[in-house]
Each structure stands twice: as structure tokens, then as C-alpha cells.
mmCIF file of C-alpha atoms in Angstrom:
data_model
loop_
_atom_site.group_PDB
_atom_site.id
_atom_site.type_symbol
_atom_site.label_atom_id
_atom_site.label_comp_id
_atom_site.label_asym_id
_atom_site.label_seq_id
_atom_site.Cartn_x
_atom_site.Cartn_y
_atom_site.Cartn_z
ATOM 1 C CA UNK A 576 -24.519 92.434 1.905
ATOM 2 C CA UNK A 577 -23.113 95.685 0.043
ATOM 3 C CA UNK A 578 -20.481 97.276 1.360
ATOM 4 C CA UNK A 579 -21.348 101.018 2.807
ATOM 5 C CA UNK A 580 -18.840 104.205 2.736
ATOM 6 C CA UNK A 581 -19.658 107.058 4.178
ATOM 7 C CA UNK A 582 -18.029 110.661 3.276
ATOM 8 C CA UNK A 583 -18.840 113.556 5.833
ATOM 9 C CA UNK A 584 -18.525 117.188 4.476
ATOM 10 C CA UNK A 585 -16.788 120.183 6.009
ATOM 11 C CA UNK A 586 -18.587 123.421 6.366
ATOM 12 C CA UNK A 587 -17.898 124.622 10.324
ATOM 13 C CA UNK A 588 -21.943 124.783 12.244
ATOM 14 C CA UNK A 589 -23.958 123.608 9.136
ATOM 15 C CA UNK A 590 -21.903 120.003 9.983
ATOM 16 C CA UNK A 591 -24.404 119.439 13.106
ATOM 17 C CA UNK A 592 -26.455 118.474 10.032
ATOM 18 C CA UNK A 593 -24.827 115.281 10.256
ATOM 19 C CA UNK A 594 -25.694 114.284 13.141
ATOM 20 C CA UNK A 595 -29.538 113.789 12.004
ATOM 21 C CA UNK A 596 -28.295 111.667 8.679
ATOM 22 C CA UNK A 597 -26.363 109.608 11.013
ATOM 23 C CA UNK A 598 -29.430 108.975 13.122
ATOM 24 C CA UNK A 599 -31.086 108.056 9.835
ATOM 25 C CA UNK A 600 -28.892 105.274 9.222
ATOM 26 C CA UNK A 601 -28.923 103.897 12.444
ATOM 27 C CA UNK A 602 -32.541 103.978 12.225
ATOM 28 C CA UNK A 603 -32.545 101.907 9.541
ATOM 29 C CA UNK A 604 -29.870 99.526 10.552
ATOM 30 C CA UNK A 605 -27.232 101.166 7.554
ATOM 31 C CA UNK A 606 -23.813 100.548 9.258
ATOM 32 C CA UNK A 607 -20.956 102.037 6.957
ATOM 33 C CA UNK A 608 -17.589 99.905 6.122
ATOM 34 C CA UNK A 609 -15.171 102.946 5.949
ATOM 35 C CA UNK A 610 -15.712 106.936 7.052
ATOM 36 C CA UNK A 611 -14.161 109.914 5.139
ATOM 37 C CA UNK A 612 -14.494 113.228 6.362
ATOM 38 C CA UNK A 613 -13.259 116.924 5.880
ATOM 39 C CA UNK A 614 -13.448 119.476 8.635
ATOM 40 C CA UNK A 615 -16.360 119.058 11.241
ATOM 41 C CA UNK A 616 -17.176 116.192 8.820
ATOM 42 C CA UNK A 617 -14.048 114.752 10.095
ATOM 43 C CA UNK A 618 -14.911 115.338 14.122
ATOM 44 C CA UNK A 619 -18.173 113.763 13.509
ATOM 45 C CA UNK A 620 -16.799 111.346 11.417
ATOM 46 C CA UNK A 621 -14.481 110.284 14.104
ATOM 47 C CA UNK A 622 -17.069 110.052 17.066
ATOM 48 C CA UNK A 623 -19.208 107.481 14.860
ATOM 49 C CA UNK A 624 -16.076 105.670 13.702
ATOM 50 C CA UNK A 625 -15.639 105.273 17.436
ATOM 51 C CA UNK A 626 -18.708 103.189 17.870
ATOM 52 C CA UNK A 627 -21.090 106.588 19.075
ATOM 53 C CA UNK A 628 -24.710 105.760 17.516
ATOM 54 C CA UNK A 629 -25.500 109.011 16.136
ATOM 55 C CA UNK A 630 -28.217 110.204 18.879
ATOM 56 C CA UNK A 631 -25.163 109.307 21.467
ATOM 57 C CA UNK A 632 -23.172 111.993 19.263
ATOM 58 C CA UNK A 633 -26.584 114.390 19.678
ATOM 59 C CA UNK A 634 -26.089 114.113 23.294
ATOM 60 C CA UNK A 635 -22.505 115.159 23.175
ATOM 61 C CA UNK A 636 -22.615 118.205 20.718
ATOM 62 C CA UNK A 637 -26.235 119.390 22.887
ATOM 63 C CA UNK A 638 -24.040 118.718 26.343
ATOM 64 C CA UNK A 639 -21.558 122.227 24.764
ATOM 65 C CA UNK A 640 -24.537 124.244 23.316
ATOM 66 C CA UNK A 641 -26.847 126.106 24.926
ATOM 67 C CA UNK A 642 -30.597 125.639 23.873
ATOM 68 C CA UNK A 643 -32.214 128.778 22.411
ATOM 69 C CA UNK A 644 -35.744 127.271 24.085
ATOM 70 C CA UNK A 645 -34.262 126.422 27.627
ATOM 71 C CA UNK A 646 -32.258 130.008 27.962
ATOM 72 C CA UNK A 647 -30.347 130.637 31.250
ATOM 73 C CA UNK A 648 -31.569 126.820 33.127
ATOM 74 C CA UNK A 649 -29.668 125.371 29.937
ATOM 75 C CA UNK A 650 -26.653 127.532 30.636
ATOM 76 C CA UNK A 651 -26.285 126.778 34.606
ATOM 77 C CA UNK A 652 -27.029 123.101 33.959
ATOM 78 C CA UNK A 653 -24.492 122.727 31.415
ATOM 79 C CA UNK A 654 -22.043 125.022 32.722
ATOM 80 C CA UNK A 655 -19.285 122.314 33.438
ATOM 81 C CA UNK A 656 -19.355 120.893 29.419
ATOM 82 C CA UNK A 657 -19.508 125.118 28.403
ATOM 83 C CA UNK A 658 -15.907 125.973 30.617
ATOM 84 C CA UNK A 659 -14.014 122.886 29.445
ATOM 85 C CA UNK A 660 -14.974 123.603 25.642
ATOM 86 C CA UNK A 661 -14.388 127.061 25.612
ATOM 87 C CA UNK A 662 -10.931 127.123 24.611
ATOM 88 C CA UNK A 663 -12.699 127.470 21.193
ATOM 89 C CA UNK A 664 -12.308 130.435 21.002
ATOM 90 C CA UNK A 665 -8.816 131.358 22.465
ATOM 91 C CA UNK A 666 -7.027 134.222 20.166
ATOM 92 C CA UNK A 667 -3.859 132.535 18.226
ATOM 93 C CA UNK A 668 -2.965 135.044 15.625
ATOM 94 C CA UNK A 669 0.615 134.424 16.024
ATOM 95 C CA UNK A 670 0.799 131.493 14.409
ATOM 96 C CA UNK A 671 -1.485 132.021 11.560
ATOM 97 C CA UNK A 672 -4.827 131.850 12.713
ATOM 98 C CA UNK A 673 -7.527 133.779 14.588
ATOM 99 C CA UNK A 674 -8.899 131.450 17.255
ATOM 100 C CA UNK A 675 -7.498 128.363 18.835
ATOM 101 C CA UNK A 676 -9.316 124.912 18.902
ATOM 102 C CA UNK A 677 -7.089 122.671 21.339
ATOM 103 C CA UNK A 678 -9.274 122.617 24.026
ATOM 104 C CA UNK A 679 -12.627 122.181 22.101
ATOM 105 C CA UNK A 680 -11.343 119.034 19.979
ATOM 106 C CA UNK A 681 -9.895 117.909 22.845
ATOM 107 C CA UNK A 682 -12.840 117.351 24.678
ATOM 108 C CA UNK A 683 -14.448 115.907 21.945
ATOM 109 C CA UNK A 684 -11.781 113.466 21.632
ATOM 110 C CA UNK A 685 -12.189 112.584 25.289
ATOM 111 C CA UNK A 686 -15.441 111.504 24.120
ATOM 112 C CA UNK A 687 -13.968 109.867 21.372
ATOM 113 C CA UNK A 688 -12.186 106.992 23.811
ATOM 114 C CA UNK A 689 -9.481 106.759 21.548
ATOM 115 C CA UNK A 690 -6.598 108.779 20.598
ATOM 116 C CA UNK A 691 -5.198 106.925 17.071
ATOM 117 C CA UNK A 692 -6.756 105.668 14.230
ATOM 118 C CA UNK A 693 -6.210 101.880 14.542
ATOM 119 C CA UNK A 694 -8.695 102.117 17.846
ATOM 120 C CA UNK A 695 -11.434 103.294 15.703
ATOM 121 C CA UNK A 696 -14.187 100.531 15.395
ATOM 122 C CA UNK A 697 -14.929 101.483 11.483
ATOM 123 C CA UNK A 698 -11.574 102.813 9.657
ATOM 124 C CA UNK A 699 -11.867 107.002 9.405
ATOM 125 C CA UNK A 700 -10.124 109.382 6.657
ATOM 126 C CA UNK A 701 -9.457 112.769 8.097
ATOM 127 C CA UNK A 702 -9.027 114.890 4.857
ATOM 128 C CA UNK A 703 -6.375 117.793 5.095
ATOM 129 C CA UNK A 704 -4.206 119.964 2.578
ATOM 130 C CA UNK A 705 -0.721 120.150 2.795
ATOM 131 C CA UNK A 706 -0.477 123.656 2.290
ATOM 132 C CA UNK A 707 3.080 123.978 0.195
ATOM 133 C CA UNK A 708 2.119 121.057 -2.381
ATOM 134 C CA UNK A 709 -1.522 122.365 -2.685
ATOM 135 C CA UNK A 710 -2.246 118.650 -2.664
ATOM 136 C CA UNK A 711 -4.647 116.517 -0.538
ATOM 137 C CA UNK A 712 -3.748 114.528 2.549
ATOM 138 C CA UNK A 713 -6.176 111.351 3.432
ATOM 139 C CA UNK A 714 -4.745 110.953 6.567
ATOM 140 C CA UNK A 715 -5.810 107.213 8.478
ATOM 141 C CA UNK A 716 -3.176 106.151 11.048
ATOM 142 C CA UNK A 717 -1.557 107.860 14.054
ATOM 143 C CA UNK A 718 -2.719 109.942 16.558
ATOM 144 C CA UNK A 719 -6.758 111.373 15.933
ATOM 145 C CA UNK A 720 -5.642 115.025 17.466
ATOM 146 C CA UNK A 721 -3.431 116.504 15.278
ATOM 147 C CA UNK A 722 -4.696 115.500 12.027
ATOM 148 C CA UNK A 723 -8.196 116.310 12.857
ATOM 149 C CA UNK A 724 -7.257 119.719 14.143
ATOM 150 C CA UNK A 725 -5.558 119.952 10.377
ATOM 151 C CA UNK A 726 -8.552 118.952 8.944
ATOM 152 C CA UNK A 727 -10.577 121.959 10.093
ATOM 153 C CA UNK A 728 -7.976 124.667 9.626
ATOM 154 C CA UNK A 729 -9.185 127.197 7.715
ATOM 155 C CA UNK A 730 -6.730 129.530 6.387
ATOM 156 C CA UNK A 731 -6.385 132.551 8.330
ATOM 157 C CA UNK A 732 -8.868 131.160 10.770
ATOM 158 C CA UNK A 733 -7.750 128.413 12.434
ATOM 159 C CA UNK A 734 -3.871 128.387 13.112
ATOM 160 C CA UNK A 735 -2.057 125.469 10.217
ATOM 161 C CA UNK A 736 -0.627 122.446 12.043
ATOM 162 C CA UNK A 737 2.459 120.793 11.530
ATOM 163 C CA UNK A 738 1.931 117.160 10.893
ATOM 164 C CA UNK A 739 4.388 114.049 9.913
ATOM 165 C CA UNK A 740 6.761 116.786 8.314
ATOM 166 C CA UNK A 741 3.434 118.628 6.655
ATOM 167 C CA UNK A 742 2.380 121.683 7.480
ATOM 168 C CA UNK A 743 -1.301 121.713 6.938
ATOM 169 C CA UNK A 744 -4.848 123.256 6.645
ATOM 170 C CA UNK A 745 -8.043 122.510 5.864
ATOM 171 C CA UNK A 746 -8.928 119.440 3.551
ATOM 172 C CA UNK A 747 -12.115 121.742 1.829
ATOM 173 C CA UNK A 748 -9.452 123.400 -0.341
ATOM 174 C CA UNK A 749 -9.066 120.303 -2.386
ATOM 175 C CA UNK A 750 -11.841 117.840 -1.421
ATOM 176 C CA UNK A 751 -14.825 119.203 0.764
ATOM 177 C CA UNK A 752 -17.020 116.261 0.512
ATOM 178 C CA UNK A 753 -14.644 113.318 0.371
ATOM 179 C CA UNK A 754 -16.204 110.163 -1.348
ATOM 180 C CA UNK A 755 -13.798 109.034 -3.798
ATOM 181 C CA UNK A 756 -11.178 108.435 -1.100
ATOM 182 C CA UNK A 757 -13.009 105.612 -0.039
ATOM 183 C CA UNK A 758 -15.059 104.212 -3.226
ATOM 184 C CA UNK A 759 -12.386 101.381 -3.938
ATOM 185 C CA UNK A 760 -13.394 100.155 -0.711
ATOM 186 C CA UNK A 761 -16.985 99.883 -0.454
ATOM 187 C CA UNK A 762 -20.076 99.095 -3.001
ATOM 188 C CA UNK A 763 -22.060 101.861 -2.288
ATOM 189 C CA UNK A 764 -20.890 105.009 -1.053
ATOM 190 C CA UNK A 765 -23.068 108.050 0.774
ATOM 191 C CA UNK A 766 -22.032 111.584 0.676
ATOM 192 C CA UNK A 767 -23.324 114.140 2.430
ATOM 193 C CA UNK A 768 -22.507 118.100 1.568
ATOM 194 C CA UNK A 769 -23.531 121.147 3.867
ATOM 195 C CA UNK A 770 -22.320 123.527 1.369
ATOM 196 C CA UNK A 771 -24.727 126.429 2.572
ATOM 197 C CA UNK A 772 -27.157 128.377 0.215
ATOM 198 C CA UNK A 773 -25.998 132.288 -0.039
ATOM 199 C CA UNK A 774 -28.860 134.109 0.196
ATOM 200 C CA UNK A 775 -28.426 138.387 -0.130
ATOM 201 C CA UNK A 776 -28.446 140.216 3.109
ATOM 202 C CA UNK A 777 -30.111 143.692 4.015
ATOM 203 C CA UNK A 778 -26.401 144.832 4.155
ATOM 204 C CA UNK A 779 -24.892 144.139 0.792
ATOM 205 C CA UNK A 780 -21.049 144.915 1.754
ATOM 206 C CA UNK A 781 -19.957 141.744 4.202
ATOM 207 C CA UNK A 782 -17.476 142.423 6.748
ATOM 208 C CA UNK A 783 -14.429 141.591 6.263
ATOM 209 C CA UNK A 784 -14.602 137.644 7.980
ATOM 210 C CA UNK A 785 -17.955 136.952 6.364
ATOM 211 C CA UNK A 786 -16.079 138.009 2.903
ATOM 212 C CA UNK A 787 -13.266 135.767 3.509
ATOM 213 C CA UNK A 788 -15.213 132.522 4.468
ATOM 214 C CA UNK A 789 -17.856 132.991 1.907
ATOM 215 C CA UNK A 790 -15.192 133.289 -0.819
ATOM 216 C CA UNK A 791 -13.778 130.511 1.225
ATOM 217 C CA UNK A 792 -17.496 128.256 0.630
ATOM 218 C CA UNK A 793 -17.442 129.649 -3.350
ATOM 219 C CA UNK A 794 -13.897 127.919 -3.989
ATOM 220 C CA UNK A 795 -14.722 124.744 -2.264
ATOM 221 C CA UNK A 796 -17.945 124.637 -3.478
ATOM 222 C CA UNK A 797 -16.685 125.130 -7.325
ATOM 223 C CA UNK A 798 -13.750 122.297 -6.250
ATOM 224 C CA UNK A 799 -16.656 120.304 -5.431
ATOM 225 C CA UNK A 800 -18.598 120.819 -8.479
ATOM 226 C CA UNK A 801 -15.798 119.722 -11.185
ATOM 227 C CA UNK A 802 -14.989 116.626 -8.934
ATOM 228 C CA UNK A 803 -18.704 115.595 -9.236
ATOM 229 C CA UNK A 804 -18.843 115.999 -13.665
ATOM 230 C CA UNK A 805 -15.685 113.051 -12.867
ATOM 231 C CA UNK A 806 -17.356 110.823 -10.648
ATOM 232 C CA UNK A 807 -20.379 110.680 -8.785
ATOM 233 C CA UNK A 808 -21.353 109.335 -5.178
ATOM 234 C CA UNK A 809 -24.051 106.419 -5.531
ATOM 235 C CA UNK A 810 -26.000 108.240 -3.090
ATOM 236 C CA UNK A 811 -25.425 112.579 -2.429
ATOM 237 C CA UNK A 812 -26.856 114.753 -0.789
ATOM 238 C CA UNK A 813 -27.189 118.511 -0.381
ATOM 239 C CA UNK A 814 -28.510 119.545 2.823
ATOM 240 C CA UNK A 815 -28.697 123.088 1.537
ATOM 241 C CA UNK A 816 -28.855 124.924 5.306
ATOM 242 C CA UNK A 817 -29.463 128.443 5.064
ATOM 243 C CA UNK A 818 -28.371 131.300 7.216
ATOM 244 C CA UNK A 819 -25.600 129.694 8.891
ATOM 245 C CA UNK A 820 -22.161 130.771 9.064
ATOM 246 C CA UNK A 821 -18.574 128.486 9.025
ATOM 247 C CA UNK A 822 -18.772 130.005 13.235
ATOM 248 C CA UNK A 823 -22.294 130.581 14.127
ATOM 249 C CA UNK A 824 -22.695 127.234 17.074
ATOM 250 C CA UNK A 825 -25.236 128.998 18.355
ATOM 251 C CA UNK A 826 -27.126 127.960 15.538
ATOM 252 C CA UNK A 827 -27.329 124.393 16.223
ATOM 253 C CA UNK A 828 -31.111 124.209 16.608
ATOM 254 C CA UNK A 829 -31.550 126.007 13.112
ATOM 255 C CA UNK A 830 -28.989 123.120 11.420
ATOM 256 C CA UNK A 831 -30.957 120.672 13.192
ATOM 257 C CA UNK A 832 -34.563 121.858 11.574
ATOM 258 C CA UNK A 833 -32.974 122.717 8.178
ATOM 259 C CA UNK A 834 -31.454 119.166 8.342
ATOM 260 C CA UNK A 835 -34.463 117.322 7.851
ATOM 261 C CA UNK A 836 -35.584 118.301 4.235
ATOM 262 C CA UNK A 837 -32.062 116.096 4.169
ATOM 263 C CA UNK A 838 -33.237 113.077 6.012
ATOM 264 C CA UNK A 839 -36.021 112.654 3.947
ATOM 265 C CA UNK A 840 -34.069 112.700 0.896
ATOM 266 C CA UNK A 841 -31.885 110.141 1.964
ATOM 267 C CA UNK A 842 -34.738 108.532 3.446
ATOM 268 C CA UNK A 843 -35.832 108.300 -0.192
ATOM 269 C CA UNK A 844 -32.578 107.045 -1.653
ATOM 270 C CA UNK A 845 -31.872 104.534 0.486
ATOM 271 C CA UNK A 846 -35.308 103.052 -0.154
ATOM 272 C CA UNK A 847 -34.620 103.576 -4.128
ATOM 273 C CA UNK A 848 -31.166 101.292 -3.780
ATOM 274 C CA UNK A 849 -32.744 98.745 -1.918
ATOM 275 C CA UNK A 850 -31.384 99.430 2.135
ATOM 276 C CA UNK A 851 -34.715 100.168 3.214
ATOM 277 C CA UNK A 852 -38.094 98.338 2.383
ATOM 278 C CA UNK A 853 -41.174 100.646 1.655
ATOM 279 C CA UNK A 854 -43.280 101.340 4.112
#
């Protein structure tokens, strides 16, 4: 049996496109040796590394969103999971950043079970950058918290965090979609990128936070592309989401029906290496 590693991508909301690739693989019985992840790729990461099936993590993510079909019965209903995630979006410009996430990743790691690495049922990589090097951090022991909350901290966003003696931000400055952190490990391994697809806008000039994170997704995505002419992931794919900002959670539905052109690639792939048998 081939060995399986799985790299999750970071790109803020478009990441709930995960969530229907992992249910993919545990559709078809595809159980990964080793996880890598950068940003939400790393949250997502760590809830399957926990031993969540991926419709389990569906159930989570849905419990904090509000669905755009059930309206104000969604909001009441849900209203506990809403108040203890909404730390989200606490101000923290003091130290760096705009919003704060403590609260949010928090509750997610409740869900988690765990709070270090070594409890993880499959062995997770949170990817950050230690921001006075420049240089990547694959970070895989300790506590899950802090270097998950590094892993997602976009600069001038989210607020750096000071780690093992690091200070540092998010891993998508040096490795977005991290597959070659685990290839030694495993025979095959799967990456999957939400970089989005920029489409123009009726209002040519962004504001000044849309500027910053799309020139934010053009450096990562042009880090990404001269990693890939160096080595390749047996198995990538682009889940090319559309119309979905690094903030916009309400947009979970969208992610979710974008998402599936995905699935079906990988669908495709994983029938072309030999995981699944045609149907």
C-alpha cells in the first residue's frame, strides 16, 4: 500500500474548499500518512489529523456560519457556536494586526481534542514564516495553538506571534501549498491550492484592504509558481474559487459549490494513479 501525504493550502474562506476534497478521500477510503498545511490549510489540516472524517469537519465549520438559504432560523439556532467564535473579529492593532483570532481558533481547537502535536492521530505540519529570517518554519511538535495561530497571520492582518524564540507570520509568504515538506515521507503526495482567480470588478480602484491581500495572493501565488518548475506534487490541484476574499466567511456556501469542479478533478486523478477503480 502507497504511502499518502497530504498538503492543505492557505488562502483565508476559499480553504472551506477543503473540506469537500477531504470528503472525497474518505469516500474513497484514501487515508493520508502525514498532513502539511499553511494557514486555514493548517486549521483544517489539524481537525483531520485529529481523527475528524471530513463531513464531521463540515458539521463543525456549518455549526459557526450562518446559511444564506435558512436566514434568521439558522442564526437563532446556532446562536451559541456564533457568540463563542466571535472573537474573530476582535480589533488588535496594537500589536501588529487588525483583528484578533484567539477565540475563533480556540474553539476550533476545542473541537480538535487535543492541544499538541504528538496527540494528533496522523502527524500535521503547520507551515509559518519567521518573519526576521524570511525563512520557513514546518512546525510539528508542541502545543497546536500558537503555531497554528502563526500559521494564518497575515501581515498587517492578523497580529505576528511569538513562538519558541520566533516571532512569526503567515507560512504563504514562503510556501502556500506545502507538499515538499512532507514528500520524503510518503509515496504519493496530494496538494490542494485555493489560490483564487482575480477577476476585474465594476470598481477598478480596490480599497485599500482588498489592495493589500490581493497583492498579498499575487506574491504567494508567484512563490508558488517557481516552487512548482522545481518539483511537482504527484497529484495538484487548483480549485480556482472565484469571488471570494482572504475574509469573506459568509461565503462558505459559494466555496462549497465552486469546490466541486475540484472534486471531480481529483476524482479523476486518483482513478488515473490507481486509488480508485473505474466505475
Amino acid at each position: 500500500m502507497k504511502k499518502i501525504g497530504l498538503a492543505l493550502g492557505g488562502g483565508g474562506a476559499r480553504g472551506f474548499a477543503h473540506i469537500p476534497i477531504l470528503e472525497t478521500l474518505d469516500r474513497f477510503g484514501v487515508k493520508p500518512c502525514v498532513i502539511s498545511g499553511t494557514s486555514i490549510g493548517a486549521i483544517i489540516g489539524a481537525l483531520y489529523a485529529s481523527g475528524k472524517s471530513g463531513s464531521q469537519i463540515r458539521a463543525i465549520i456549518d455549526s459557526l456560519h450562518i446559511s444564506r438559504e435558512k436566514g434568521i432560523r439558522d442564526a437563532v439556532h446556532k446562536a451559541p457556536n456564533l457568540i463563542r467564535g466571535m472573537g474573530f473579529v476582535r480589533p488588535e492593532i496594537s500589536r501588529g494586526g487588525l483583528v484578533n483570532v484567539d477565540r475563533f481558533l480556540k474553539s476550533l481547537i476545542d473541537d480538535i481534542g487535543v492541544e499538541t502535536f504528538e496527540e494528533l492521530e496522523i502527524p500535521l505540519y503547520a507551515i509559518s514564516t519567521c518573519f526576521w529570517r524570511g525563512d520557513e518554519m514546518a512546525i510539528n511538535s508542541g502545543k497546536l495553538f500558537p503555531a497554528i495561530k502563526a500559521s494564518m497571520a497575515i501581515p498587517g492582518v492578523f497580529a505576528p506571534v511569538k513562538h519558541d524564540g520566533h516571532i512569526l507570520v503567515d507560512g504563504g509568504l514562503v510556501n502556500n501549498v506545502p507538499y515538499d515538506v512532507i514528500q520524503d515521507q510518503c509515496d504519493v503526495t496530494i496538494a490542494i491550492d485555493i489560490a483564487p482567480i482575480r477577476l476585474p470588478s465594476k470598481n477598478t480602484v480596490p480599497g485599500v484592504m482588498d489592495a493589500a491581500l490581493g497583492m498579498f495572493d499575487m506574491m504567494v501565488e508567484r512563490v508558488m509558481t517557481d516552487k512548482r518548475k522545481k518539483k511537482e506534487a504527484d497529484i495538484y490541484i487548483e480549485c480556482g474559487i472565484k469571488d471570494v476574499r482572504v475574509l469573506e466567511f459568509n461565503k462558505i456556501d459559494d466555496v462549497y459549490e465552486q469546490s466541486q469542479t475540484a472534486v471531480k478533478e481529483l476524482e479523476r486523478q486518483l482513478k488515473l494513479k490507481g486509488f480508485v477503480q473505474h466505475s
